[in-house]
Coordinates of C-alpha atoms in Angstrom, one line a residue:
M11 CA 54.0 150.8 45.9
S12 CA 54.6 149.9 49.5
P13 CA 57.1 151.7 51.6
S14 CA 60.5 150.1 52.0
P15 CA 61.2 148.1 55.1
T16 CA 62.8 149.8 58.1
T17 CA 66.0 148.5 59.7
R18 CA 67.1 149.8 63.1
I19 CA 70.9 149.8 63.3
G20 CA 72.9 150.5 66.4
A21 CA 73.5 147.4 68.4
K22 CA 77.1 146.3 68.4
N23 CA 78.1 142.7 67.6
K24 CA 80.8 140.9 69.4
G25 CA 83.5 142.0 67.0
G26 CA 82.7 145.6 67.4
G27 CA 80.7 145.9 64.1
E28 CA 77.0 146.7 63.9
Q29 CA 74.4 144.0 64.3
P30 CA 71.1 144.8 62.6
Q31 CA 67.8 144.6 64.3
L32 CA 65.2 143.8 61.6
R33 CA 61.6 144.8 61.5
A34 CA 59.0 143.4 59.1
P35 CA 58.0 145.9 56.3
A36 CA 54.9 147.9 56.5
A37 CA 51.7 146.5 54.9
T38 CA 51.9 146.2 51.2
S39 CA 49.3 145.8 48.6
S40 CA 48.4 142.3 47.6
N41 CA 49.5 142.8 44.0
D42 CA 53.2 143.6 44.9
S43 CA 55.2 141.4 42.6
Y44 CA 58.4 141.4 44.4
K45 CA 59.9 140.6 47.8
E46 CA 62.1 143.0 49.7
Y47 CA 65.4 142.0 51.0
V48 CA 67.6 143.3 53.7
Y49 CA 71.3 142.6 53.9
S50 CA 73.2 141.9 57.2
P51 CA 76.4 143.9 57.2
V52 CA 79.8 142.1 57.7
A53 CA 81.6 142.9 61.0
T54 CA 84.2 145.5 60.4
S55 CA 86.4 145.1 63.5
P56 CA 89.8 143.9 62.5
L57 CA 90.3 142.3 65.9
S58 CA 87.2 140.2 65.8
S59 CA 87.6 136.5 66.5
S60 CA 84.4 135.6 64.8
V61 CA 83.5 136.3 61.2
Y62 CA 79.9 136.9 60.1
L63 CA 78.9 135.4 56.8
P64 CA 76.7 137.7 54.7
T65 CA 73.1 136.4 54.5
T66 CA 70.2 137.4 52.3
L67 CA 66.9 137.2 54.2
P68 CA 63.6 137.4 52.4
I69 CA 60.8 139.1 54.2
D70 CA 57.6 137.2 54.4
E71 CA 54.8 139.6 54.8
D72 CA 52.3 136.9 56.1
K73 CA 54.4 136.2 59.2
P74 CA 54.6 138.3 62.4
P75 CA 57.7 140.5 63.0
V76 CA 60.8 138.6 63.9
S77 CA 64.4 139.4 64.9
V78 CA 66.9 137.7 62.8
V79 CA 70.3 136.8 64.2
P80 CA 72.9 136.1 61.4
R81 CA 74.7 132.8 61.2
R82 CA 78.2 133.0 62.4
T83 CA 81.3 130.8 61.9
Y84 CA 84.0 130.9 64.6
F85 CA 87.7 130.7 63.9
N86 CA 89.8 130.1 67.0
F87 CA 93.3 131.3 66.9
V88 CA 95.4 129.3 69.4
A89 CA 98.9 130.4 70.3
M90 CA 101.5 127.9 69.2
E91 CA 103.3 126.3 72.2
E92 CA 107.0 125.5 72.1
S93 CA 107.7 121.8 72.0
G94 CA 111.1 122.1 73.6
S95 CA 113.3 119.0 74.3
K96 CA 113.7 116.5 77.1
L97 CA 117.3 115.7 76.1
P98 CA 118.8 118.5 78.3
Q99 CA 117.1 116.9 81.3
Y100 CA 118.5 113.5 80.5
V101 CA 122.0 115.0 80.0
A102 CA 121.8 116.9 83.3
A103 CA 120.5 113.9 85.3
T104 CA 123.2 111.6 83.7
A105 CA 125.9 114.1 84.6
A106 CA 124.6 114.4 88.2
N107 CA 124.5 110.6 88.6
L108 CA 128.2 110.3 87.6
C109 CA 128.6 111.2 91.2
I110 CA 126.6 108.1 92.2
F111 CA 128.7 106.1 89.7
A112 CA 131.8 107.2 91.6
G113 CA 130.2 106.0 94.8
G114 CA 129.4 102.6 93.4
A115 CA 133.0 102.2 92.2
M116 CA 134.2 103.1 95.6
M117 CA 131.9 100.6 97.3
G118 CA 133.0 97.9 94.9
W119 CA 136.6 98.6 95.4
T120 CA 136.7 96.5 98.6
S121 CA 135.7 93.3 96.9
P122 CA 138.8 92.6 94.9
V123 CA 141.2 94.5 97.1
L124 CA 140.3 92.8 100.4
A125 CA 140.3 89.4 98.7
N126 CA 143.9 90.1 97.5
M127 CA 145.1 91.6 100.8
G128 CA 143.9 88.5 102.7
K129 CA 146.2 86.2 100.8
N130 CA 149.7 85.3 102.0
D131 CA 151.2 84.3 98.7
T132 CA 154.1 86.1 97.0
K133 CA 152.2 87.6 94.2
S134 CA 149.5 89.1 96.5
M135 CA 152.0 90.5 98.9
D136 CA 153.9 92.2 96.1
D137 CA 150.8 94.1 95.3
N138 CA 149.8 94.8 98.9
P139 CA 151.0 98.3 99.9
L140 CA 150.6 97.5 103.6
G141 CA 153.0 94.6 103.5
V142 CA 150.9 92.6 105.9
V143 CA 148.0 90.2 105.5
V144 CA 144.7 91.8 106.4
T145 CA 142.6 89.7 108.8
D146 CA 138.9 89.2 108.4
D147 CA 138.2 91.5 111.4
E148 CA 140.4 94.2 109.9
G149 CA 138.8 93.8 106.6
S150 CA 135.4 94.2 108.1
W151 CA 136.5 97.6 109.5
V152 CA 137.7 98.6 106.0
G153 CA 134.3 97.7 104.5
S154 CA 132.1 99.1 107.3
L155 CA 133.7 102.4 108.1
M156 CA 132.3 103.8 104.9
T157 CA 128.8 103.2 106.2
L158 CA 129.7 104.9 109.5
G159 CA 131.0 107.9 107.6
A160 CA 127.6 107.9 105.7
V161 CA 125.8 108.0 109.0
T162 CA 127.8 111.1 110.0
G163 CA 127.4 112.7 106.6
S164 CA 123.6 112.2 106.6
L165 CA 123.3 114.5 109.6
F166 CA 124.4 117.6 107.6
S167 CA 124.1 116.6 103.9
G168 CA 120.5 118.0 103.6
Y169 CA 121.7 121.3 105.1
I170 CA 124.5 121.6 102.6
G171 CA 122.1 121.0 99.7
E172 CA 119.7 123.7 101.0
R173 CA 122.4 126.3 102.0
F174 CA 124.7 126.1 99.0
G175 CA 122.5 124.7 96.3
R176 CA 122.2 121.3 94.7
K177 CA 124.9 121.9 92.0
K178 CA 127.6 123.2 94.4
A179 CA 126.8 120.5 97.0
L180 CA 127.3 117.8 94.4
L181 CA 130.4 119.4 92.9
A182 CA 131.8 119.6 96.4
T183 CA 131.6 115.8 96.8
S184 CA 134.7 115.6 94.5
I185 CA 136.8 116.9 97.4
P186 CA 136.1 114.0 99.8
F187 CA 136.2 111.5 96.9
L188 CA 139.6 112.7 95.7
L189 CA 140.9 113.1 99.3
G190 CA 139.9 109.5 100.0
W191 CA 141.6 108.2 96.9
A192 CA 144.8 110.2 97.8
L193 CA 144.8 108.4 101.2
I194 CA 144.3 105.1 99.5
A195 CA 147.1 105.7 97.1
T196 CA 149.6 106.6 99.8
A197 CA 148.4 104.1 102.5
K198 CA 151.1 102.3 104.4
S199 CA 148.9 101.3 107.4
L200 CA 145.4 100.1 108.0
E201 CA 144.6 103.2 110.0
Q202 CA 145.0 105.3 106.9
L203 CA 142.7 103.0 105.0
Y204 CA 140.1 103.4 107.8
V205 CA 140.3 107.2 107.5
A206 CA 139.9 107.0 103.8
R207 CA 136.8 104.9 103.9
F208 CA 135.2 107.1 106.6
I209 CA 135.8 110.1 104.3
F210 CA 134.3 108.2 101.4
G211 CA 131.1 107.7 103.5
I212 CA 130.7 111.5 103.9
A213 CA 130.8 111.9 100.1
I214 CA 128.3 109.0 99.7
A215 CA 125.9 110.6 102.2
I216 CA 125.9 114.0 100.3
S217 CA 125.5 112.3 96.9
F218 CA 122.6 110.0 98.0
T219 CA 120.8 112.9 99.6
V220 CA 121.2 115.6 97.0
V221 CA 121.1 113.7 93.7
P222 CA 117.4 112.6 94.1
M223 CA 116.5 116.2 95.0
Y224 CA 118.3 117.6 91.9
C225 CA 116.8 115.1 89.5
G226 CA 113.3 115.5 90.9
E227 CA 113.5 119.3 90.6
I228 CA 114.8 119.5 87.1
A229 CA 112.5 116.9 85.5
E230 CA 109.2 117.3 83.8
T231 CA 106.4 115.3 85.4
S232 CA 106.3 112.8 82.5
I233 CA 110.0 111.7 83.0
R234 CA 110.5 112.3 86.7
G235 CA 110.2 108.6 87.5
V236 CA 112.7 107.7 84.8
L237 CA 115.3 110.2 86.0
G238 CA 114.7 109.2 89.6
S239 CA 115.5 105.6 88.8
F240 CA 118.9 106.6 87.5
L241 CA 120.4 106.5 91.0
Q242 CA 120.0 102.7 91.5
L243 CA 121.2 102.1 87.9
F244 CA 124.3 104.2 88.3
V245 CA 125.2 102.5 91.6
T246 CA 125.2 99.2 89.8
F247 CA 127.2 100.6 86.9
G248 CA 129.9 101.7 89.4
L249 CA 129.9 98.3 91.2
L250 CA 130.3 96.5 87.9
Y251 CA 133.1 99.0 86.9
A252 CA 135.0 98.0 90.0
Y253 CA 134.3 94.3 89.8
A254 CA 135.4 94.1 86.1
I255 CA 138.6 96.0 86.5
G256 CA 139.9 95.4 90.0
P257 CA 140.8 91.7 89.8
F258 CA 142.9 92.1 86.7
V259 CA 145.0 95.2 87.4
S260 CA 147.5 96.3 90.1
Y261 CA 146.6 98.2 93.2
L262 CA 148.1 101.3 91.7
I263 CA 146.1 101.1 88.4
F264 CA 142.9 100.3 90.3
W265 CA 142.9 103.3 92.5
I266 CA 143.8 105.5 89.5
V267 CA 140.9 104.4 87.4
C268 CA 138.5 104.7 90.4
A269 CA 139.8 108.2 91.2
A270 CA 139.3 109.3 87.6
V271 CA 135.5 108.9 87.9
P272 CA 134.9 111.9 90.3
I273 CA 137.2 114.0 88.1
V274 CA 135.1 113.2 85.0
F275 CA 131.9 113.9 87.1
F276 CA 133.2 117.3 88.0
A277 CA 134.2 118.2 84.5
C278 CA 130.8 117.2 83.1
F279 CA 128.5 118.5 85.8
M280 CA 130.1 121.9 86.2
F281 CA 128.4 122.9 82.9
M282 CA 124.9 121.8 84.0
P283 CA 122.3 124.3 85.2
E284 CA 121.4 124.7 88.9
S285 CA 118.0 123.5 90.1
P286 CA 115.4 126.2 89.1
Y287 CA 113.4 125.3 92.2
W288 CA 116.3 126.0 94.5
L289 CA 117.1 129.3 92.7
L290 CA 113.5 130.4 93.3
T291 CA 113.7 129.6 97.0
K292 CA 116.6 132.1 97.1
G293 CA 114.7 134.8 95.2
M294 CA 116.9 134.5 92.1
K295 CA 114.0 134.4 89.5
A296 CA 116.1 135.6 86.5
E297 CA 118.6 132.8 87.1
A298 CA 115.8 130.3 87.6
E299 CA 114.3 131.3 84.3
D300 CA 117.6 130.9 82.5
A301 CA 118.2 127.5 84.0
L302 CA 114.7 126.3 83.1
C303 CA 115.1 127.5 79.5
K304 CA 118.3 125.4 79.2
L305 CA 116.6 122.4 80.8
R306 CA 113.5 122.6 78.6
G307 CA 115.2 123.7 75.4
K308 CA 112.7 126.6 75.1
T309 CA 112.8 130.4 75.0
S310 CA 112.0 132.6 77.9
S311 CA 108.3 133.0 76.8
G312 CA 108.0 129.2 76.6
V313 CA 108.8 128.6 80.2
Q314 CA 106.8 131.3 81.9
K315 CA 103.8 129.1 82.9
E316 CA 106.0 126.4 84.4
L317 CA 108.1 129.0 86.1
G318 CA 105.0 130.5 87.6
D319 CA 103.8 127.1 88.8
M320 CA 107.2 126.6 90.5
Q321 CA 107.0 129.9 92.2
V322 CA 103.5 129.1 93.6
A323 CA 104.9 125.7 94.9
V324 CA 107.8 127.5 96.5
D325 CA 105.5 130.1 98.2
Q326 CA 103.3 127.3 99.5
A327 CA 106.2 125.3 100.8
F328 CA 107.6 128.2 102.8
S329 CA 104.2 129.4 104.1
S330 CA 104.5 127.6 107.4
E331 CA 107.3 126.3 109.6
V332 CA 107.4 122.6 110.5
K333 CA 108.9 121.4 113.8
M334 CA 110.8 118.2 114.3
T335 CA 108.2 117.2 116.9
D336 CA 105.5 117.1 114.2
L337 CA 107.0 113.8 113.0
F338 CA 106.1 112.2 116.3
T339 CA 102.9 114.0 117.4
V340 CA 101.0 113.8 114.0
K341 CA 99.7 110.3 113.6
A342 CA 100.2 110.1 109.8
N343 CA 103.8 111.4 110.1
F344 CA 104.7 109.0 112.9
K345 CA 103.2 106.0 111.2
A346 CA 105.0 106.9 107.9
L347 CA 108.2 107.2 109.8
L348 CA 107.9 103.8 111.4
L349 CA 107.0 102.2 108.0
T350 CA 109.8 103.8 106.1
C351 CA 112.4 103.1 108.8
A352 CA 111.3 99.4 108.8
G353 CA 111.5 99.4 105.0
V354 CA 115.2 100.5 104.9
S355 CA 116.0 98.2 107.8
F356 CA 114.7 95.2 105.9
Q357 CA 116.6 96.5 102.9
Q358 CA 119.8 96.1 104.8
L359 CA 118.7 92.9 106.6
T360 CA 118.6 91.1 103.2
G361 CA 122.4 91.1 103.5
I362 CA 123.0 93.2 100.4
N363 CA 126.0 95.1 101.7
V364 CA 127.7 91.9 102.8
V365 CA 127.3 90.6 99.2
L366 CA 128.6 93.9 97.7
F367 CA 131.6 94.3 100.0
Y368 CA 132.6 90.6 100.2
A369 CA 131.4 89.1 96.9
Q370 CA 134.8 87.9 95.8
K371 CA 135.7 86.5 99.2
I372 CA 132.3 84.7 99.4
F373 CA 132.9 83.0 96.0
A374 CA 136.5 82.1 97.0
S375 CA 135.4 80.5 100.3
T376 CA 133.0 78.2 98.5
G377 CA 135.8 76.4 96.8
S378 CA 134.1 76.6 93.4
A379 CA 136.2 75.8 90.4
I380 CA 135.0 79.0 88.7
D381 CA 137.3 82.0 89.1
P382 CA 135.8 84.2 92.0
A383 CA 136.5 87.3 90.0
V384 CA 134.5 86.0 87.1
C385 CA 131.6 85.1 89.4
T386 CA 131.6 88.6 90.8
I387 CA 131.5 90.1 87.3
I388 CA 128.5 87.9 86.5
V389 CA 126.7 89.1 89.6
G390 CA 127.5 92.7 88.7
V391 CA 126.1 92.3 85.1
V392 CA 122.9 90.7 86.5
Q393 CA 122.5 93.6 88.9
V394 CA 122.8 96.2 86.2
C395 CA 120.2 94.4 84.0
A396 CA 117.8 93.9 86.9
S397 CA 118.1 97.6 87.9
G398 CA 117.2 98.5 84.3
V399 CA 114.0 96.5 84.5
T400 CA 112.7 98.1 87.7
P401 CA 111.5 101.4 86.3
I402 CA 109.4 99.6 83.7
V403 CA 107.5 97.3 86.0
V404 CA 107.1 99.2 89.2
D405 CA 104.1 101.3 88.2
R406 CA 102.4 98.4 86.5
L407 CA 102.6 95.8 89.2
G408 CA 102.6 98.0 92.4
R409 CA 105.0 98.2 95.3
R410 CA 103.7 95.4 97.5
I411 CA 103.7 92.6 95.0
L412 CA 107.3 93.4 94.0
L413 CA 108.4 93.6 97.6
I414 CA 106.8 90.3 98.4
A415 CA 108.4 88.6 95.4
S416 CA 111.7 90.2 96.3
G417 CA 111.5 89.0 99.9
V418 CA 110.7 85.4 98.9
G419 CA 113.4 85.4 96.2
T420 CA 116.1 86.7 98.5
A421 CA 115.0 84.3 101.3
V422 CA 115.4 81.4 98.9
A423 CA 118.8 82.6 97.7
T424 CA 120.4 83.2 101.1
G425 CA 118.8 80.0 102.4
V426 CA 120.3 77.9 99.7
L427 CA 123.7 79.6 100.1
G428 CA 123.5 78.8 103.8
V429 CA 122.8 75.1 103.0
Y430 CA 125.8 75.1 100.7
Y431 CA 128.0 76.4 103.5
Y432 CA 126.5 73.9 105.9
I433 CA 127.2 70.9 103.7
M434 CA 130.8 72.2 103.0
D435 CA 131.8 73.4 106.5
V436 CA 129.7 71.3 108.9
E437 CA 129.1 68.0 107.0
K438 CA 132.6 68.2 105.4
S439 CA 131.1 66.8 102.3
D440 CA 132.5 67.2 98.8
V441 CA 130.7 70.1 97.1
S442 CA 132.9 70.2 93.9
S443 CA 129.9 69.1 91.9
L444 CA 127.9 72.0 93.3
G445 CA 130.3 74.8 92.2
W446 CA 127.5 76.4 90.2
L447 CA 125.2 76.7 93.2
P448 CA 126.6 79.8 94.9
I449 CA 126.7 81.6 91.6
A450 CA 123.1 80.7 90.9
S451 CA 122.1 81.7 94.4
L452 CA 123.7 85.2 94.2
V453 CA 122.4 85.8 90.7
L454 CA 118.9 85.0 92.0
F455 CA 119.5 87.2 95.0
M456 CA 120.6 90.2 92.9
C457 CA 117.7 89.8 90.4
L458 CA 115.1 89.8 93.1
Y459 CA 116.8 92.4 95.3
C460 CA 117.1 94.9 92.5
V461 CA 113.4 94.8 91.6
G462 CA 112.1 95.1 95.1
W463 CA 114.0 95.8 98.3
G464 CA 116.8 97.6 96.5
P465 CA 115.0 100.7 95.0
L466 CA 111.4 100.6 96.5
P467 CA 112.1 101.6 100.1
W468 CA 113.4 104.9 98.8
A469 CA 110.4 105.3 96.4
I470 CA 108.0 104.6 99.3
M471 CA 109.8 107.1 101.5
G472 CA 109.1 109.8 98.9
E473 CA 105.4 108.8 98.8
M474 CA 104.7 108.3 102.5
F475 CA 105.6 111.8 103.8
S476 CA 103.9 115.0 103.1
A477 CA 106.1 117.7 101.5
E478 CA 106.6 119.8 104.5
V479 CA 108.1 117.0 106.7
K480 CA 109.9 115.1 103.9
A481 CA 113.3 116.6 104.4
K482 CA 113.4 116.0 108.1
A483 CA 111.9 112.5 107.9
S484 CA 114.3 111.5 105.1
G485 CA 117.3 112.5 107.2
I486 CA 116.2 110.2 110.0
T487 CA 115.4 107.3 107.7
V488 CA 118.8 107.6 105.8
C489 CA 120.6 107.8 109.1
I490 CA 119.0 104.6 110.4
C491 CA 119.7 102.8 107.0
W492 CA 123.4 103.5 107.1
A493 CA 123.7 102.8 110.8
L494 CA 122.2 99.4 110.3
A495 CA 124.4 98.9 107.3
F496 CA 127.5 99.6 109.5
V497 CA 126.5 97.0 112.1
I498 CA 125.8 94.3 109.5
T499 CA 128.9 94.9 107.5
K500 CA 131.1 95.1 110.5
F501 CA 129.9 92.1 112.4
F502 CA 129.1 89.7 109.5
S503 CA 132.7 88.4 109.5
N504 CA 132.6 88.0 113.3
I505 CA 129.3 86.0 113.2
A506 CA 130.6 83.9 110.3
A507 CA 133.9 83.2 112.2
E508 CA 132.1 82.3 115.5
F509 CA 129.0 80.4 114.2
G510 CA 129.8 79.6 110.6
N511 CA 128.9 81.2 107.3
H512 CA 125.8 79.1 107.1
T513 CA 124.4 80.7 110.3
A514 CA 125.1 84.2 109.0
F515 CA 123.2 83.6 105.8
W516 CA 120.3 81.8 107.5
F517 CA 120.0 84.9 109.7
F518 CA 119.4 86.9 106.5
T519 CA 116.9 84.3 105.4
I520 CA 114.8 84.8 108.5
C521 CA 114.9 88.5 108.0
C522 CA 113.7 88.2 104.4
I523 CA 110.8 86.0 105.6
V524 CA 109.8 88.6 108.2
S525 CA 110.0 91.3 105.5
V526 CA 107.4 89.4 103.5
L527 CA 105.1 89.3 106.5
F528 CA 105.7 93.0 107.1
T529 CA 104.7 93.8 103.6
V530 CA 101.6 91.6 103.6
F531 CA 100.1 92.7 106.9
L532 CA 101.4 96.2 107.6
L533 CA 102.6 98.0 104.5
P534 CA 99.9 99.9 102.6
E535 CA 100.0 100.0 98.8
T536 CA 100.8 103.5 97.4
K537 CA 100.5 102.8 93.7
G538 CA 97.9 105.0 92.0
K539 CA 97.1 107.0 95.2
T540 CA 97.3 110.7 95.7
L541 CA 99.2 112.1 98.6
R542 CA 96.0 113.0 100.3
Q543 CA 94.7 109.4 100.0
I544 CA 97.9 108.1 101.5
Q545 CA 97.9 110.6 104.3
D546 CA 94.2 109.8 105.0
E547 CA 94.9 106.1 105.1
L548 CA 97.8 106.6 107.5
N549 CA 95.5 108.6 109.7
G550 CA 92.9 105.8 109.7
V551 CA 90.1 107.8 107.9
K552 CA 88.4 107.2 104.6
S553 CA 89.7 109.5 101.9
L554 CA 87.2 111.8 100.1
D555 CA 89.4 111.5 97.1
Y556 CA 89.1 107.7 97.2
D557 CA 85.3 108.0 97.3
N558 CA 85.4 110.3 94.2
D559 CA 87.7 107.8 92.4
E560 CA 85.3 105.0 93.1
R561 CA 82.3 106.9 91.9
G562 CA 84.2 107.8 88.8
Q563 CA 85.1 104.2 88.1
V564 CA 81.5 103.0 88.6
S565 CA 80.1 105.7 86.3
G566 CA 82.7 104.9 83.7
K567 CA 84.3 108.3 83.9

């Protein structure tokens, strides 16, 4: 009988057990009537991630010696990730944007109030706390001083948000809002109204600067665009709120319902968490972790990876100091600054603030048979609906095509409105049969404005600048925006009085046409491009990222 086969044992398998090394048996006689078998042992380590299936290997004496590796089946144990919830982020963003709602109501307040204060009838005077008729020039100061206050506020609103935190900065806006409404409530002179509107502008500047920062920092990547679009939507909600209530209540009730909004905002937002990003910049990691847990609806272990990513982003952002001169000496920064400043300028040159501040007076001046208050409400509803559509289409169609469509549409609307005023004021023709025309024109204006020149200049501003210069560049851009808004709002009534309403609206028509040419020939498309691609394009060089994208598309990857 032949000797039994020999098996050398000693090599360790991956799981810590022994892996056999097999040798062929020694020579046996030809009349052996059996085959010898060796058995591979099962891995004994309890921590092994792979399980060896036992195999029975017959030994063929006619073949040369071989080493046999047992078959293995792998079982991968993957840690379960917490799903969490996006609802807390929507709630926090909604609470923050109640501040914007308060600003929209304040901006819309002028439309019904100035229309009433400009009348000399008994009913209007009884509800006029000033006791005197407000002239067009005086009304223009009431409307425009808010924008002048916003210019002033934009100079330090960014600092307040960085120094005291996003949450405290937004909560603090309740102070100027309520102070302004207190002045409105007790006003016995135009000068007091002027001061109130200027203070409102400071609150608006802080709100419009800090709310986008807060929403961008609390949101997951997948819903950051949606939460960012809340600002435009809540502005229109606030305007509609004022348009729908103001014409049908007294001066006293109107300021009370408007002043209630910042109180509701404060009561809701005080329970919301601070931006975890800002907390990390101040070295408060434990507080940042707690805030992130609340915003994601997860436990501490479920947010560790995202918290670590935020910490890396914070460390990178503060690794170098950026000077203000870099905005003008670096080609990409300077070109981006020119493009974004031109963008917000065209936004104002569409005439949007004239429409918002003087909507009811515009309708009243047309002599339309339709109640001007009802016309204003219709425009407000259209604005809300159009603002709700924007987040859906902007990433599908791109920025340029929407801006071109917006420029063409607003040019047609203001041009037609100018023609209407020309026929009525210069030709002295009967326009009673055309009472629907100003309503249709302003509805068209609002629809096209809200999908293009309304929200997109702010979106492009966020895409054009690199992270390290964005704060400084945004301050300059916002300041220019509100400064131009002040000039247009203040002097619209002067131009209309001197040269006619038709001339004022045709001026906006020309600006809208120029905005189309600007978009076609100068403004680059930013849809679907990385920050590096945009920066390379602004620098006038071909992006390596773009080459890689092209090769990937050609190869079908």
